[in-house]
Amino acid sequence: MGVFALGIELDGEGFHPEAWRRATHAPDRLLTGDTLRTRVATAENAGFTLVTFADSILPPESVAGRIDAVTRASFVAATTSTIGLVPTVATTYAEPFHTSSQIATLDYASRGRAGWIAEQIDDPRAAATWGRTQVTGDELAREHSDSIEVARRLWDSWEDDAVIRDYPSGRFLDRNKLHYIDFRGASFSVKGPSIVPRPPQGQPVVFGADGDVDVRLVAADSVAAAIESAEQARSAGTPLAFAEIDVTLDTPDATAVQRLGAAPSNSPARLAFSGSAAALVDLLTHLSTHLDGVRLHPAVIDEDLPVLARQVLPALVRTGVAHRPVPGSTLRANLGLARPANRYAASN
């Protein structure tokens, strides 16, 4: 195994349905960005490899409204320096040309620390919001696959040295190093090229539960099942596999059970951990020998994140299980992924 990466989901207040009651900020503060910025800074200072931002075409019922995930990631890009920023953007119904441009722009704003969680949406309300017939079954999977493929082609549609900036001659772009992608699918066709130059990472890191991704997010209800799913993903050609874990920790004031009782998992298919920081360190140490990383979902962000930052991450770094992201490096490099060659440049 190579790098063992640590990710954390920081959308909302946590996966527990009553998490909003235990937040330490006033309900309107999250919308100002102060709380989000503080939480991401805490995760970065603790040594997390990346932070993710959940999203959906329709916000959760407990949320009156929220800014989209890419905008939230972009907001904290300038105030962070090492942590990866990975928003969720649905592949269903959304225009892949716009998605690719958003993620490429985030990669520039973060100086090469952007990722993308590509997610399918099987929800009739989302279809109604977009004014489309609901996409289901094989069509849902095909649109997901096509959207990722289009984004990857568009990121490659500018060669790395396409931008010249030769002020004396007035030449700023080598048009021969821009390429049409000429994609035609069942739901859409895209001519290209992109309106954004090739991102700093070449290709921002793509995460997801399925499809042509760089990092497979494995949802499994047991450690053995998570390890087996990760091995299957890597055997199928996916470079990295992360386990999804819902986490409820003991705090200085109360045990996990005293805090939230038998905290329901946000997803019945995810690993559910409830207990002490030391026990979580033991679990993650065991997983580090079988998986490439984890994404933690705190029950209550304002209560669980401080324990993670003060007790869990330092212990993992001390033992060498985890490593702090390297300043000035890209998310790809911190995950041990090589910068990909441009498919169009290679064909010339």
XYZ file of C-alpha atoms in Angstrom, residues 31-163:
133
model
C -24.487 31.145 5.294
C -21.886 33.869 5.915
C -19.065 31.389 5.358
C -17.361 32.023 8.720
C -18.206 28.605 10.107
C -17.298 26.807 6.889
C -13.949 28.568 6.700
C -13.188 27.744 10.356
C -14.081 24.072 9.915
C -11.966 23.672 6.788
C -9.047 25.442 8.499
C -9.375 23.051 11.456
C -9.315 20.051 9.109
C -6.307 21.416 7.223
C -4.349 22.218 10.388
C -5.100 18.710 11.697
C -3.528 17.159 8.589
C -6.521 15.879 6.617
C -5.670 15.123 2.993
C -8.948 16.437 1.653
C -12.332 17.809 2.569
C -15.514 17.065 0.648
C -18.706 19.061 0.221
C -21.946 17.168 -0.359
C -24.558 18.628 -2.666
C -27.791 17.804 -4.415
C -30.040 19.419 -6.959
C -32.557 19.712 -4.116
C -31.220 20.557 -0.624
C -32.009 18.249 2.307
C -35.402 18.790 3.928
C -33.744 20.194 7.077
C -32.015 22.932 5.041
C -33.964 25.897 3.698
C -31.320 26.539 1.065
C -27.570 26.434 0.538
C -24.866 27.586 -1.816
C -23.736 24.916 -4.268
C -20.742 22.747 -3.397
C -18.338 24.143 -6.012
C -18.940 27.685 -4.793
C -18.340 26.599 -1.188
C -15.081 24.908 -2.201
C -14.014 27.973 -4.191
C -14.788 30.219 -1.227
C -12.243 28.454 0.993
C -9.644 27.916 -1.764
C -7.843 31.197 -1.142
C -7.646 30.654 2.623
C -6.190 27.137 2.429
C -2.845 25.905 1.179
C -2.507 22.126 1.463
C -5.898 20.435 1.818
C -7.721 19.021 -1.207
C -11.135 20.545 -1.992
C -13.624 18.062 -3.428
C -17.210 19.158 -4.166
C -20.023 16.883 -5.287
C -21.530 17.695 -8.692
C -24.226 15.420 -10.090
C -23.686 13.879 -13.505
C -27.426 13.444 -14.024
C -29.201 16.280 -15.859
C -26.256 18.695 -15.474
C -24.366 19.913 -18.548
C -20.920 18.242 -18.519
C -19.380 21.225 -20.341
C -20.299 23.483 -17.417
C -19.253 20.902 -14.827
C -15.816 20.489 -16.397
C -15.361 24.271 -16.500
C -16.358 24.633 -12.845
C -13.949 21.962 -11.636
C -11.119 23.253 -13.832
C -11.630 26.767 -12.450
C -11.576 25.403 -8.886
C -8.287 23.669 -9.707
C -6.817 27.032 -10.693
C -8.269 28.786 -7.631
C -6.798 26.121 -5.314
C -3.484 25.842 -7.205
C -4.002 22.198 -8.099
C -5.978 20.883 -5.130
C -9.381 20.257 -6.752
C -11.331 17.046 -7.000
C -14.832 16.106 -8.095
C -17.294 13.619 -6.623
C -19.324 12.488 -9.626
C -22.711 11.348 -8.375
C -25.796 9.887 -10.015
C -29.200 11.291 -9.048
C -32.207 8.970 -9.211
C -34.904 11.350 -7.970
C -38.075 12.398 -9.821
C -38.037 15.762 -8.010
C -34.607 16.511 -9.456
C -35.858 15.684 -12.947
C -38.798 18.040 -12.434
C -36.431 20.783 -11.269
C -34.446 20.465 -14.492
C -37.596 20.130 -16.592
C -36.579 16.720 -17.878
C -38.054 13.251 -17.934
C -36.608 11.181 -15.094
C -33.473 9.253 -16.030
C -33.355 5.727 -14.581
C -31.663 2.339 -14.934
C -29.208 1.831 -17.770
C -29.820 5.356 -19.039
C -28.778 6.767 -15.655
C -25.507 4.824 -15.721
C -24.846 5.789 -19.345
C -25.374 9.502 -18.694
C -23.045 9.213 -15.690
C -20.354 7.539 -17.793
C -20.747 10.016 -20.650
C -20.522 13.022 -18.323
C -17.234 11.866 -16.807
C -15.821 11.051 -20.254
C -16.765 14.483 -21.618
C -15.217 16.267 -18.628
C -11.968 14.328 -19.039
C -11.806 15.077 -22.760
C -12.482 18.778 -22.178
C -9.718 19.002 -19.565
C -7.383 17.635 -22.247
C -8.737 19.846 -25.045
C -6.064 22.449 -24.285
C -2.476 21.234 -24.381
C -0.331 22.342 -21.451
C 1.581 24.892 -23.503
C -1.365 26.207 -25.545
C -1.193 29.586 -23.772
